[in-house]
């Protein structure tokens, strides 16, 4: 069955973005009558966002600031935390998350909920363009070099113009769709290109990779040799059960390219849909995109993707929350409970994707 959220028209991508800062908690109201209400025919409600812990709404910063850096396709958007008065932390360097968007999603508003969550919790987030408004005329093989140029430009500006300092030893690359392919590519070429080497890699529903045998071949960027990704990296490769756009082909290609990374440092994850409640939880290709009313933040975000990346970053940087990020544990797989107490279908975690 095809399960899709509503997609913004492509022509509306290059628009002015209103960046909403502040807490992203969007706790859903409880189902009337709780479990009794469910027995009386009221659909159970999905889990609310927890306050504390990975994926939670509580955060050490009050606001998210942003700057536009450079010009397309070698520029990008830079997001960073601030206190309630707009004061940017400068006492110590911040971890850096390089966030690679999906094909044509030059507008960071589609991922803003996740970006804000990361920044409010103390990370600087760089969102490289790698494409421009005339993306149809671009050679996909230029996407990675353009992204790398954007990262180099950003690194030359941090620490000035009111921007925080970046900690080069705490770097994360995450990407969605085509951006998932580019995230893996970045991890593979970072050392050779002289840019910060990531310690965490998380491609989400990677697709559009040339040569992967998928429908995205004509639009996709080639996958580089992933053997050069450091064996010390921690990685989660995420596919969506009902992703009918790219499927899991790209995810499996990247997973196979990480066979030199120890299995206790990586997992292959399938996010499953659960439609027993209202609203349903749908793991389609738009799962990471939560652009206001077009696709609301839900448990697949804060108890799924956000929780996993929060946990993986903590595990890599401080040794905390490793049981949330890796190993197929209950804490890693759980997506909470519907309002009637029935568990949401948990994540599928494996080291051997079929």
Tab-separated table of C-alpha atoms in Angstrom:
chain	number	residue	atom	x	y	z
A	1	UNK	CA	0.000	0.000	0.000
A	2	UNK	CA	1.321	3.447	-0.914
A	3	UNK	CA	1.504	5.642	2.169
A	4	UNK	CA	2.593	9.195	1.430
A	5	UNK	CA	2.399	12.496	3.226
A	6	UNK	CA	1.570	15.566	1.214
A	7	UNK	CA	4.612	16.905	-0.644
A	8	UNK	CA	5.185	20.641	-1.165
A	9	UNK	CA	5.346	21.516	-4.858
A	10	UNK	CA	8.901	21.637	-6.197
A	11	UNK	CA	8.315	25.097	-7.563
A	12	UNK	CA	7.860	26.376	-4.030
A	13	UNK	CA	11.310	25.292	-2.880
A	14	UNK	CA	13.257	28.465	-3.419
A	15	UNK	CA	11.328	30.784	-1.171
A	16	UNK	CA	12.026	32.918	1.849
A	17	UNK	CA	12.134	30.776	4.955
A	18	UNK	CA	10.852	31.876	8.330
A	19	UNK	CA	13.114	30.129	10.809
A	20	UNK	CA	11.214	29.332	13.967
A	21	UNK	CA	13.362	29.057	17.058
A	22	UNK	CA	12.476	27.883	20.519
A	23	UNK	CA	11.280	24.598	21.883
A	24	UNK	CA	10.038	22.085	19.359
A	25	UNK	CA	7.951	20.155	21.831
A	26	UNK	CA	4.578	19.489	20.267
A	27	UNK	CA	3.023	17.155	22.770
A	28	UNK	CA	-0.140	15.706	21.374
A	29	UNK	CA	-3.259	15.820	23.547
A	30	UNK	CA	-4.221	12.562	25.207
A	31	UNK	CA	-6.987	10.485	23.740
A	32	UNK	CA	-10.312	11.336	25.405
A	33	UNK	CA	-10.958	8.746	28.048
A	34	UNK	CA	-7.494	7.158	27.702
A	35	UNK	CA	-7.646	3.392	27.283
A	36	UNK	CA	-11.372	3.399	27.985
A	37	UNK	CA	-11.863	5.881	25.178
A	38	UNK	CA	-10.045	3.518	22.799
A	39	UNK	CA	-12.398	0.686	23.772
A	40	UNK	CA	-15.353	2.954	23.014
A	41	UNK	CA	-14.218	3.398	19.413
A	42	UNK	CA	-11.992	6.475	19.755
A	43	UNK	CA	-8.737	5.969	17.888
A	44	UNK	CA	-5.701	5.927	20.174
A	45	UNK	CA	-3.339	8.858	19.960
A	46	UNK	CA	0.354	8.466	19.155
A	47	UNK	CA	3.049	9.026	21.783
A	48	UNK	CA	3.907	12.557	22.869
A	49	UNK	CA	7.450	13.836	22.797
A	50	UNK	CA	9.295	13.061	26.031
A	51	UNK	CA	10.689	15.970	27.982
A	52	UNK	CA	14.055	14.504	28.914
A	53	UNK	CA	16.509	12.175	27.255
A	54	UNK	CA	17.463	11.650	23.604
A	55	UNK	CA	14.801	13.091	21.326
A	56	UNK	CA	13.272	15.033	24.232
A	57	UNK	CA	11.945	18.582	24.237
A	58	UNK	CA	14.059	19.910	27.142
A	59	UNK	CA	17.119	21.728	25.832
A	60	UNK	CA	19.921	23.830	27.321
A	61	UNK	CA	19.394	26.730	24.896
A	62	UNK	CA	16.353	28.920	24.298
A	63	UNK	CA	16.808	30.130	20.733
A	64	UNK	CA	18.225	29.180	17.351
A	65	UNK	CA	20.043	31.807	15.305
A	66	UNK	CA	20.895	31.436	11.628
A	67	UNK	CA	23.117	33.013	8.987
A	68	UNK	CA	23.217	32.698	5.238
A	69	UNK	CA	26.807	31.960	4.121
A	70	UNK	CA	28.054	32.178	0.552
A	71	UNK	CA	26.184	31.767	-2.712
A	72	UNK	CA	24.557	28.769	-4.331
A	73	UNK	CA	25.669	26.123	-5.048
A	74	UNK	CA	28.762	26.439	-2.836
A	75	UNK	CA	27.101	28.205	0.102
A	76	UNK	CA	24.631	27.141	2.711
A	77	UNK	CA	22.684	27.956	5.874
A	78	UNK	CA	24.334	27.955	9.288
A	79	UNK	CA	22.284	27.401	12.461
A	80	UNK	CA	23.538	27.706	16.023
A	81	UNK	CA	22.187	28.028	19.592
A	82	UNK	CA	21.725	31.154	21.674
A	83	UNK	CA	20.229	32.056	25.029
A	84	UNK	CA	16.939	33.904	25.469
A	85	UNK	CA	18.676	37.251	24.867
A	86	UNK	CA	20.341	36.039	21.694
A	87	UNK	CA	23.789	35.627	23.223
A	88	UNK	CA	25.765	32.996	21.311
A	89	UNK	CA	27.947	30.584	23.317
A	90	UNK	CA	31.648	31.290	22.767
A	91	UNK	CA	33.245	29.791	25.864
A	92	UNK	CA	33.874	26.459	24.184
A	93	UNK	CA	33.652	25.065	20.654
A	94	UNK	CA	30.411	23.428	19.514
A	95	UNK	CA	29.999	20.068	17.786
A	96	UNK	CA	29.212	20.416	14.092
A	97	UNK	CA	26.395	18.623	12.275
A	98	UNK	CA	26.625	18.763	8.484
A	99	UNK	CA	23.064	18.203	7.261
A	100	UNK	CA	22.714	17.120	3.617
A	101	UNK	CA	19.238	17.755	2.223
A	102	UNK	CA	17.317	15.671	-0.290
A	103	UNK	CA	17.151	16.393	-4.017
A	104	UNK	CA	15.811	19.928	-4.686
A	105	UNK	CA	15.236	20.682	-0.968
A	106	UNK	CA	17.328	23.843	-0.960
A	107	UNK	CA	14.818	25.307	1.462
A	108	UNK	CA	15.901	24.197	4.969
A	109	UNK	CA	12.375	24.779	6.230
A	110	UNK	CA	11.483	21.221	5.294
A	111	UNK	CA	13.921	19.908	7.924
A	112	UNK	CA	13.747	22.819	10.326
A	113	UNK	CA	12.189	20.911	13.234
A	114	UNK	CA	15.116	18.477	13.333
A	115	UNK	CA	17.678	21.235	12.732
A	116	UNK	CA	16.224	23.300	15.582
A	117	UNK	CA	16.270	20.270	17.883
A	118	UNK	CA	19.975	19.770	17.192
A	119	UNK	CA	20.855	23.445	17.628
A	120	UNK	CA	18.816	23.900	20.817
A	121	UNK	CA	20.773	20.986	22.259
A	122	UNK	CA	24.073	22.708	21.605
A	123	UNK	CA	25.197	21.789	18.082
A	124	UNK	CA	26.051	24.050	15.184
A	125	UNK	CA	24.349	22.837	12.002
A	126	UNK	CA	25.575	23.569	8.478
A	127	UNK	CA	23.121	22.950	5.639
A	128	UNK	CA	25.138	23.042	2.397
A	129	UNK	CA	23.351	24.010	-0.804
A	130	UNK	CA	25.280	21.705	-3.187
A	131	UNK	CA	22.559	22.534	-5.752
A	132	UNK	CA	21.292	25.810	-7.153
A	133	UNK	CA	17.983	27.072	-8.512
A	134	UNK	CA	18.771	25.593	-11.930
A	135	UNK	CA	19.434	22.157	-10.463
A	136	UNK	CA	18.139	20.419	-13.583
A	137	UNK	CA	21.129	21.716	-15.543
A	138	UNK	CA	23.709	20.618	-12.979
A	139	UNK	CA	25.923	17.582	-13.356
A	140	UNK	CA	25.214	15.343	-10.325
A	141	UNK	CA	28.927	14.590	-10.075
A	142	UNK	CA	29.374	18.239	-9.045
A	143	UNK	CA	27.163	17.907	-5.961
A	144	UNK	CA	29.873	16.562	-3.669
A	145	UNK	CA	32.579	19.058	-4.757
A	146	UNK	CA	30.091	21.912	-4.352
A	147	UNK	CA	29.167	20.671	-0.878
A	148	UNK	CA	32.835	20.353	0.095
A	149	UNK	CA	33.485	23.898	-1.123
A	150	UNK	CA	30.597	25.075	1.042
A	151	UNK	CA	31.996	23.312	4.105
A	152	UNK	CA	35.429	24.838	3.542
A	153	UNK	CA	33.872	28.297	3.156
A	154	UNK	CA	31.859	27.843	6.367
A	155	UNK	CA	34.941	26.721	8.307
A	156	UNK	CA	36.706	29.887	7.221
A	157	UNK	CA	33.961	32.056	8.746
A	158	UNK	CA	33.156	30.383	12.069
A	159	UNK	CA	34.523	32.138	15.109
A	160	UNK	CA	33.878	35.548	13.528
A	161	UNK	CA	30.830	37.655	12.594
A	162	UNK	CA	29.115	36.516	15.765
A	163	UNK	CA	29.399	32.850	14.787
A	164	UNK	CA	30.445	30.211	17.324
A	165	UNK	CA	33.661	28.233	17.148
A	166	UNK	CA	33.463	24.650	15.830
A	167	UNK	CA	35.080	21.627	17.474
A	168	UNK	CA	36.709	19.761	14.525
A	169	UNK	CA	36.943	16.520	16.506
A	170	UNK	CA	33.170	16.358	17.053
A	171	UNK	CA	31.682	16.276	13.565
A	172	UNK	CA	28.519	14.510	12.433
A	173	UNK	CA	27.225	13.967	8.902
A	174	UNK	CA	23.553	13.215	8.411
A	175	UNK	CA	21.590	13.280	5.187
A	176	UNK	CA	18.217	12.424	3.713
A	177	UNK	CA	17.546	10.839	0.322
A	178	UNK	CA	20.212	12.066	-2.122
A	179	UNK	CA	21.711	13.818	0.890
A	180	UNK	CA	22.162	10.432	2.538
A	181	UNK	CA	24.396	9.370	-0.350
A	182	UNK	CA	26.346	12.624	-0.097
A	183	UNK	CA	26.725	12.195	3.670
A	184	UNK	CA	28.402	8.818	3.122
A	185	UNK	CA	30.532	10.292	0.335
A	186	UNK	CA	31.628	13.145	2.591
A	187	UNK	CA	32.728	10.675	5.265
A	188	UNK	CA	34.773	8.833	2.649
A	189	UNK	CA	36.644	11.839	1.202
A	190	UNK	CA	36.936	14.105	4.252
A	191	UNK	CA	40.473	13.111	5.206
A	192	UNK	CA	41.788	13.421	1.651
A	193	UNK	CA	40.080	16.792	1.198
A	194	UNK	CA	41.418	18.187	4.460
A	195	UNK	CA	38.017	18.891	6.021
A	196	UNK	CA	36.890	17.669	9.453
A	197	UNK	CA	36.583	13.886	9.602
A	198	UNK	CA	33.204	12.809	10.984
A	199	UNK	CA	32.871	10.528	13.967
A	200	UNK	CA	29.156	9.923	13.336
A	201	UNK	CA	27.375	9.034	10.073
A	202	UNK	CA	23.601	8.705	9.629
A	203	UNK	CA	22.174	8.438	6.095
A	204	UNK	CA	18.358	8.399	6.254
A	205	UNK	CA	16.508	6.796	3.335
A	206	UNK	CA	19.520	7.314	1.053
A	207	UNK	CA	18.658	7.180	-2.626
A	208	UNK	CA	19.288	8.621	-6.025
A	209	UNK	CA	22.729	7.060	-6.179
A	210	UNK	CA	24.057	6.543	-9.683
A	211	UNK	CA	24.926	2.920	-10.283
A	212	UNK	CA	22.807	1.584	-7.413
A	213	UNK	CA	20.281	0.045	-9.775
A	214	UNK	CA	17.501	2.297	-8.556
A	215	UNK	CA	15.083	4.619	-10.313
A	216	UNK	CA	17.214	7.556	-9.183
A	217	UNK	CA	20.170	6.611	-11.384
A	218	UNK	CA	19.638	9.471	-13.825
A	219	UNK	CA	19.376	12.087	-11.078
A	220	UNK	CA	21.712	10.600	-8.562
A	221	UNK	CA	25.268	11.300	-7.496
A	222	UNK	CA	27.797	8.496	-7.823
A	223	UNK	CA	28.778	6.658	-4.657
A	224	UNK	CA	32.499	6.981	-4.019
A	225	UNK	CA	34.683	4.228	-2.610
A	226	UNK	CA	33.473	3.953	0.979
A	227	UNK	CA	36.472	1.878	2.095
A	228	UNK	CA	38.188	5.114	3.071
A	229	UNK	CA	35.568	5.902	5.717
A	230	UNK	CA	37.444	5.590	9.035
A	231	UNK	CA	36.838	2.272	10.772
A	232	UNK	CA	36.365	4.242	13.995
A	233	UNK	CA	33.139	5.839	12.782
A	234	UNK	CA	29.768	5.111	14.387
A	235	UNK	CA	26.997	4.731	11.840
A	236	UNK	CA	23.284	4.129	11.533
A	237	UNK	CA	21.865	3.431	8.077
A	238	UNK	CA	18.107	4.075	8.092
A	239	UNK	CA	15.443	2.924	5.623
A	240	UNK	CA	11.690	3.534	5.654
A	241	UNK	CA	9.359	0.559	5.407
A	242	UNK	CA	6.920	2.442	3.161
A	243	UNK	CA	9.451	4.477	1.210
A	244	UNK	CA	8.212	3.890	-2.331
A	245	UNK	CA	10.468	6.613	-3.787
A	246	UNK	CA	13.947	5.152	-3.210
A	247	UNK	CA	13.258	1.971	-1.253
A	248	UNK	CA	16.227	0.467	0.566
A	249	UNK	CA	18.647	-0.063	-2.345
A	250	UNK	CA	20.864	2.904	-1.525
A	251	UNK	CA	20.831	2.009	2.172
A	252	UNK	CA	22.061	-1.497	1.395
A	253	UNK	CA	24.785	-0.186	-0.936
A	254	UNK	CA	26.099	2.102	1.818
A	255	UNK	CA	25.802	-0.664	4.412
A	256	UNK	CA	27.886	-2.990	2.247
A	257	UNK	CA	30.482	-0.236	1.837
A	258	UNK	CA	30.925	-0.129	5.613
A	259	UNK	CA	31.911	-3.766	5.986
A	260	UNK	CA	35.304	-2.677	7.367
A	261	UNK	CA	33.581	-0.924	10.293
A	262	UNK	CA	33.043	-3.224	13.311
A	263	UNK	CA	29.439	-4.366	13.704
A	264	UNK	CA	29.237	-3.065	17.270
A	265	UNK	CA	29.684	0.452	15.833
A	266	UNK	CA	26.910	0.326	13.222
A	267	UNK	CA	23.342	-0.849	12.671
A	268	UNK	CA	20.951	-1.104	9.740
A	269	UNK	CA	17.531	0.202	10.806
A	270	UNK	CA	14.113	-0.034	9.189
A	271	UNK	CA	11.477	2.386	10.486
A	272	UNK	CA	8.053	0.762	10.227
A	273	UNK	CA	4.664	2.403	9.765
A	274	UNK	CA	1.966	1.950	12.404
A	275	UNK	CA	-1.498	3.037	11.321
A	276	UNK	CA	-3.605	1.723	14.211
A	277	UNK	CA	-4.089	5.203	15.706
A	278	UNK	CA	-4.971	8.730	14.645
A	279	UNK	CA	-2.961	10.338	13.240
A	280	UNK	CA	-1.110	7.342	11.815
A	281	UNK	CA	2.658	7.027	11.920
A	282	UNK	CA	3.880	6.665	8.335
A	283	UNK	CA	7.467	5.812	7.388
A	284	UNK	CA	7.333	7.063	3.808
A	285	UNK	CA	10.038	8.990	1.989
A	286	UNK	CA	8.945	12.279	3.544
A	287	UNK	CA	9.417	10.978	7.086
A	288	UNK	CA	12.264	13.394	8.025
A	289	UNK	CA	10.547	16.398	6.449
A	290	UNK	CA	8.279	18.119	8.946
A	291	UNK	CA	7.311	21.365	7.224
A	292	UNK	CA	4.464	22.643	9.401
A	293	UNK	CA	1.026	21.377	8.445
A	294	UNK	CA	2.398	19.522	5.429
A	295	UNK	CA	3.900	16.883	7.686
A	296	UNK	CA	3.764	17.126	11.456
A	297	UNK	CA	6.495	16.115	13.858
A	298	UNK	CA	5.578	12.743	15.337
A	299	UNK	CA	6.982	9.758	17.197
A	300	UNK	CA	8.905	8.576	14.126
A	301	UNK	CA	10.854	11.818	14.493
A	302	UNK	CA	11.450	12.424	18.201
A	303	UNK	CA	11.411	8.751	19.285
A	304	UNK	CA	12.932	7.552	16.025
A	305	UNK	CA	15.338	9.671	13.970
A	306	UNK	CA	16.053	12.382	16.554
A	307	UNK	CA	16.511	9.907	19.383
A	308	UNK	CA	18.851	7.759	17.323
A	309	UNK	CA	21.085	10.644	16.275
A	310	UNK	CA	21.102	12.191	19.772
A	311	UNK	CA	22.111	8.836	21.189
A	312	UNK	CA	24.768	8.181	18.573
A	313	UNK	CA	26.338	11.610	19.065
A	314	UNK	CA	26.440	11.164	22.835
A	315	UNK	CA	27.876	7.677	22.483
A	316	UNK	CA	30.620	8.884	20.134
A	317	UNK	CA	31.509	12.059	22.031
A	318	UNK	CA	31.028	11.203	25.713
A	319	UNK	CA	30.297	7.472	25.915
A	320	UNK	CA	26.723	8.112	27.069
A	321	UNK	CA	23.435	6.734	25.687
A	322	UNK	CA	25.151	3.996	23.674
A	323	UNK	CA	22.296	1.641	24.552
A	324	UNK	CA	19.920	4.102	22.861
A	325	UNK	CA	21.934	4.239	19.660
A	326	UNK	CA	23.322	0.790	18.974
A	327	UNK	CA	22.961	-2.919	19.465
A	328	UNK	CA	19.264	-3.621	18.912
A	329	UNK	CA	18.404	-2.879	22.536
A	330	UNK	CA	14.866	-2.221	23.735
A	331	UNK	CA	15.717	1.453	24.269
A	332	UNK	CA	16.998	1.743	20.718
A	333	UNK	CA	14.049	-0.003	19.088
A	334	UNK	CA	11.181	1.421	21.152
A	335	UNK	CA	8.940	4.120	19.678
A	336	UNK	CA	6.766	4.447	22.771
A	337	UNK	CA	3.108	3.535	23.243
A	338	UNK	CA	-0.227	4.584	21.832
A	339	UNK	CA	-2.518	6.313	24.309
A	340	UNK	CA	-4.241	2.983	25.070
A	341	UNK	CA	-0.958	1.427	26.180
A	342	UNK	CA	-0.271	-0.651	23.059
A	343	UNK	CA	3.370	-0.317	21.923
A	344	UNK	CA	4.029	1.372	18.611
A	345	UNK	CA	5.654	-1.024	16.148
A	346	UNK	CA	9.330	-0.891	17.134
A	347	UNK	CA	12.253	-0.204	14.862
A	348	UNK	CA	13.732	-3.195	13.054
A	349	UNK	CA	17.464	-3.340	13.799
A	350	UNK	CA	19.796	-5.756	12.061
A	351	UNK	CA	23.407	-6.318	11.056
A	352	UNK	CA	22.360	-8.443	8.095
A	353	UNK	CA	19.792	-6.687	5.878
A	354	UNK	CA	18.300	-9.140	3.411
